[in-house]
Coordinates of C-alpha atoms in Angstrom, one line a residue:
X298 CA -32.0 -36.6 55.0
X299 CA -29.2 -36.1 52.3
X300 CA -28.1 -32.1 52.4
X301 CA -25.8 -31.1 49.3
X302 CA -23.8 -28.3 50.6
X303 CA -22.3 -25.4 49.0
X304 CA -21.4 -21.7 49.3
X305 CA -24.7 -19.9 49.4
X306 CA -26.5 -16.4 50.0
X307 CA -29.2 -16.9 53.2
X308 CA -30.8 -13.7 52.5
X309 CA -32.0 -14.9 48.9
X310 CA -33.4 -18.1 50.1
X311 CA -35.1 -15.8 53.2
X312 CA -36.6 -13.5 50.9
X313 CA -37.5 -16.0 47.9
X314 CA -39.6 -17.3 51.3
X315 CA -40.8 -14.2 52.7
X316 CA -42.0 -13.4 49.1
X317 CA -43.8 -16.8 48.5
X318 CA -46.1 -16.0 51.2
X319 CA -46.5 -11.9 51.0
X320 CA -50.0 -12.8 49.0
X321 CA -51.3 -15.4 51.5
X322 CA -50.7 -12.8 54.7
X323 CA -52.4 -9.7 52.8
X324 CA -55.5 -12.2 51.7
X325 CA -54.9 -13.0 55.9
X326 CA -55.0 -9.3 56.7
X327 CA -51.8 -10.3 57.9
X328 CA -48.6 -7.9 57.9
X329 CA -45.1 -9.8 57.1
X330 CA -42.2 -5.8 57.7
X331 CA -39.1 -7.7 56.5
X332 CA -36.3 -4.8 55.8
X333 CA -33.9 -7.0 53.4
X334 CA -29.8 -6.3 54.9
X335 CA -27.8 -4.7 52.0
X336 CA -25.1 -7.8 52.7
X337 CA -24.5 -10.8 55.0
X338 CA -21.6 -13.3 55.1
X339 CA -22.6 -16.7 52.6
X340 CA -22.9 -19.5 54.5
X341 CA -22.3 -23.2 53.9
X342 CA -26.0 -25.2 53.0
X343 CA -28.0 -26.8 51.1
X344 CA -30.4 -24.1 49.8
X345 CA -33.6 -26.1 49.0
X346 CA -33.1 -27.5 53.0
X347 CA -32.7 -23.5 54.2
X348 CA -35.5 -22.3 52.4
X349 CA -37.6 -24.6 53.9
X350 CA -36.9 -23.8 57.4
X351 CA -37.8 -20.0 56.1
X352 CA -41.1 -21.8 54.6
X353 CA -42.3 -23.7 57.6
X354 CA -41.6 -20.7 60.1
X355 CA -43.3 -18.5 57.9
X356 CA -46.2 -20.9 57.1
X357 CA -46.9 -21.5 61.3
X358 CA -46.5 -17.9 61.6
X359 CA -49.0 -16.8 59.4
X360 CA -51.2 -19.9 60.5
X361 CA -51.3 -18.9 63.9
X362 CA -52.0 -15.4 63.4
X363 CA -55.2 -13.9 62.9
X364 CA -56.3 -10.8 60.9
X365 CA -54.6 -7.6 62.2
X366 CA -51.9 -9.3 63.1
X367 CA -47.8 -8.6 62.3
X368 CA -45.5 -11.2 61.6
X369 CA -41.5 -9.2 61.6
X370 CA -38.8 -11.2 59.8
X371 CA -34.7 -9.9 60.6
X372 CA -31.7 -11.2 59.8
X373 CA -28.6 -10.3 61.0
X374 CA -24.4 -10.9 62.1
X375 CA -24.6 -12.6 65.2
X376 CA -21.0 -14.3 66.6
X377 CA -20.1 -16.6 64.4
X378 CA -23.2 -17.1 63.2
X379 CA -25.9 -15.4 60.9
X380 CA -29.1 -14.7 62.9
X381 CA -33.0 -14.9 61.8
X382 CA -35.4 -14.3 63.8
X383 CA -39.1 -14.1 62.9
X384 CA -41.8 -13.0 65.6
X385 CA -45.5 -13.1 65.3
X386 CA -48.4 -11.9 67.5
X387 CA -49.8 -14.8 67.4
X388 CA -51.9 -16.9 69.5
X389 CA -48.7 -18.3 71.2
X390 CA -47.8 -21.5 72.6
X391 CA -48.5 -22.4 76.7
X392 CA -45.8 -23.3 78.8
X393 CA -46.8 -27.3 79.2
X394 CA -46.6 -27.3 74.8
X395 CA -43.3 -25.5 74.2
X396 CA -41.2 -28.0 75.4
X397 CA -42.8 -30.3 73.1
X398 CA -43.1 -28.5 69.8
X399 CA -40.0 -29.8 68.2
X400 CA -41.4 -33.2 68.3
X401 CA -42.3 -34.9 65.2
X402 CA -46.2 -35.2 65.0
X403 CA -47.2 -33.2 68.1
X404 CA -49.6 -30.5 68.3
X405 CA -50.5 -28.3 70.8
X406 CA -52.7 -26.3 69.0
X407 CA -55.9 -28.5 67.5
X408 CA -57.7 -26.0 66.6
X409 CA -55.4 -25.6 63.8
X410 CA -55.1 -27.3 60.2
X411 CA -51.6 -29.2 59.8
X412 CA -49.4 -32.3 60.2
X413 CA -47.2 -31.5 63.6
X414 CA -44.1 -32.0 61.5
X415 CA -43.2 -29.0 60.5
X416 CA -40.8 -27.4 63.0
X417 CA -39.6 -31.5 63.8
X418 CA -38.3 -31.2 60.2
X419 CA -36.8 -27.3 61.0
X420 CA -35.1 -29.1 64.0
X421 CA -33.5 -31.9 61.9
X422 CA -32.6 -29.3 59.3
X423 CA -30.7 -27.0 61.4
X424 CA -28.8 -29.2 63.5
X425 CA -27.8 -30.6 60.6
X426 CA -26.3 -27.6 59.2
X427 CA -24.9 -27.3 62.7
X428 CA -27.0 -24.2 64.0
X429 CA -29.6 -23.7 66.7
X430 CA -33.0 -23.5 66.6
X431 CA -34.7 -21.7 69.3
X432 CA -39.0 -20.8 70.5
X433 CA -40.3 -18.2 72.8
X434 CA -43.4 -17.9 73.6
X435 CA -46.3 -16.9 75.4
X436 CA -50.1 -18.6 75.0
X437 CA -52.4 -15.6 73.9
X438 CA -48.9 -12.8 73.2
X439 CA -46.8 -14.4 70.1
X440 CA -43.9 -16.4 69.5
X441 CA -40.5 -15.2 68.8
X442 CA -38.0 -18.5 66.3
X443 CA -34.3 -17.4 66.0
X444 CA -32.2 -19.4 64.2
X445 CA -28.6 -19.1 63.9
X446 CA -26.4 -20.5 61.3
X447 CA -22.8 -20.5 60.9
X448 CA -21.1 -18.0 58.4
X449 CA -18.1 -19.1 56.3
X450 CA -15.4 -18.0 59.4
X451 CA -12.7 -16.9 56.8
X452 CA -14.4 -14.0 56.3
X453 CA -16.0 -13.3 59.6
X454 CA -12.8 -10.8 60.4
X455 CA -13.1 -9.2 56.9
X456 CA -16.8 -8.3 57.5
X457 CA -16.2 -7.3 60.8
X458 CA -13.8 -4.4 59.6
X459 CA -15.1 -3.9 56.2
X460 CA -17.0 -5.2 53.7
X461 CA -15.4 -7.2 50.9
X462 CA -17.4 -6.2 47.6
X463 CA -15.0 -8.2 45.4
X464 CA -16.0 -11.2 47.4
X465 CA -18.6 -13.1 45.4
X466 CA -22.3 -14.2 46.7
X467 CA -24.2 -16.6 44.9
X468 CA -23.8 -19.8 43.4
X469 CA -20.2 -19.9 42.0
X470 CA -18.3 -23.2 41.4
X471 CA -17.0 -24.9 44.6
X472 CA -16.2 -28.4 46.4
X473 CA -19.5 -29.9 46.7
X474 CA -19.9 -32.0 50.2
X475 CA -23.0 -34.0 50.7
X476 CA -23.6 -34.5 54.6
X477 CA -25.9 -37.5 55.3
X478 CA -28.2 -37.8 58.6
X479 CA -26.1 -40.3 59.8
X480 CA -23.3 -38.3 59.9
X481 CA -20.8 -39.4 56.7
X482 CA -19.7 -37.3 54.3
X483 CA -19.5 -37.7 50.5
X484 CA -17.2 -35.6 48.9
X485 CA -17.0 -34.9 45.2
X486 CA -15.5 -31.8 42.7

């Protein structure tokens, strides 16, 4: 897996995916609360890779949900890092599976449409964008994914103390570095 990094805004690529999937949940009778932060620090990432984590969570989440239930998306400062976590009230995942989720192809749940892949490929994507990945939960209660990924840390102090409006979010001009699974880097201007 080839990731080209740059400076880029989590929060649009959260709610571009919390968005794509508002109409599936309601069809569901499914409710996605997602209160959008006013600002979080950019990260570095590839945004196509981090909106598919967002996507795949999302997707299982509503998947394993059935109608009534609530599916709550946050993001947030946490350390270093910037924090998502996205619970559901799902039908959950039993002790003996949980281990085992992250593995490519495995399924705990058969009763279920889908591949097995998904959260194998959310592993790969955040390790690779050196964050963690993290499920709780508990067969017949809901699962809770957090995933943390690291802010830019030059401006970890400034956000801390204030918020830097002059500091640009988006997709302005910077080095480009393209991170490859096995661990080179390719830069280029």
């Amino acid at each position: 897996m080839t990731l080209m990094m740059d400076r880029m805004d989590l929060l649009a690529e959260l709610s571009e995916a919390v968005y794509m999937f508002q109409e599936r949940a309601e069809r569901d009778q499914i409710s996605i609360e997602y209160q959008e932060p006013d600002f979080l620090i950019p990260v570095i990432g590839d945004k196509n890779r981090i909106k598919q984590i967002f996507v795949n969570i999302l997707e299982n989440a509503i998947k394993y949900s059935d109608p009534g239930g609530t599916i709550k998306v946050e993001c947030f400062p946490h350390g270093a890092m910037l924090r998502t976590v996205i619970t559901d009230n799902g039908c959950g995942i039993s002790k003996e599976d949980l281990p085992k989720v992250k593995e490519r192809f495995y399924k705990g749940n058969m009763t279920r449409a889908g591949s097995g892949i998904g959260l194998a490929v959310v592993d790969e994507i955040v390790k690779l964008h050196h964050g963690e990945f993290m499920i709780e939960s508990e067969l017949g209660i809901g699962t809770k994914v957090t995933i943390d990924i690291p802010a830019m840390q030059e401006k970890m102090q400034a956000a801390d103390s204030i918020l830097d409006d002059s500091m640009p979010v988006g997709n302005e001009p910077t080095d480009r570095m393209a991170v490859r699974e096995d661990g080179a880097d390719d830069k280029e201007r």
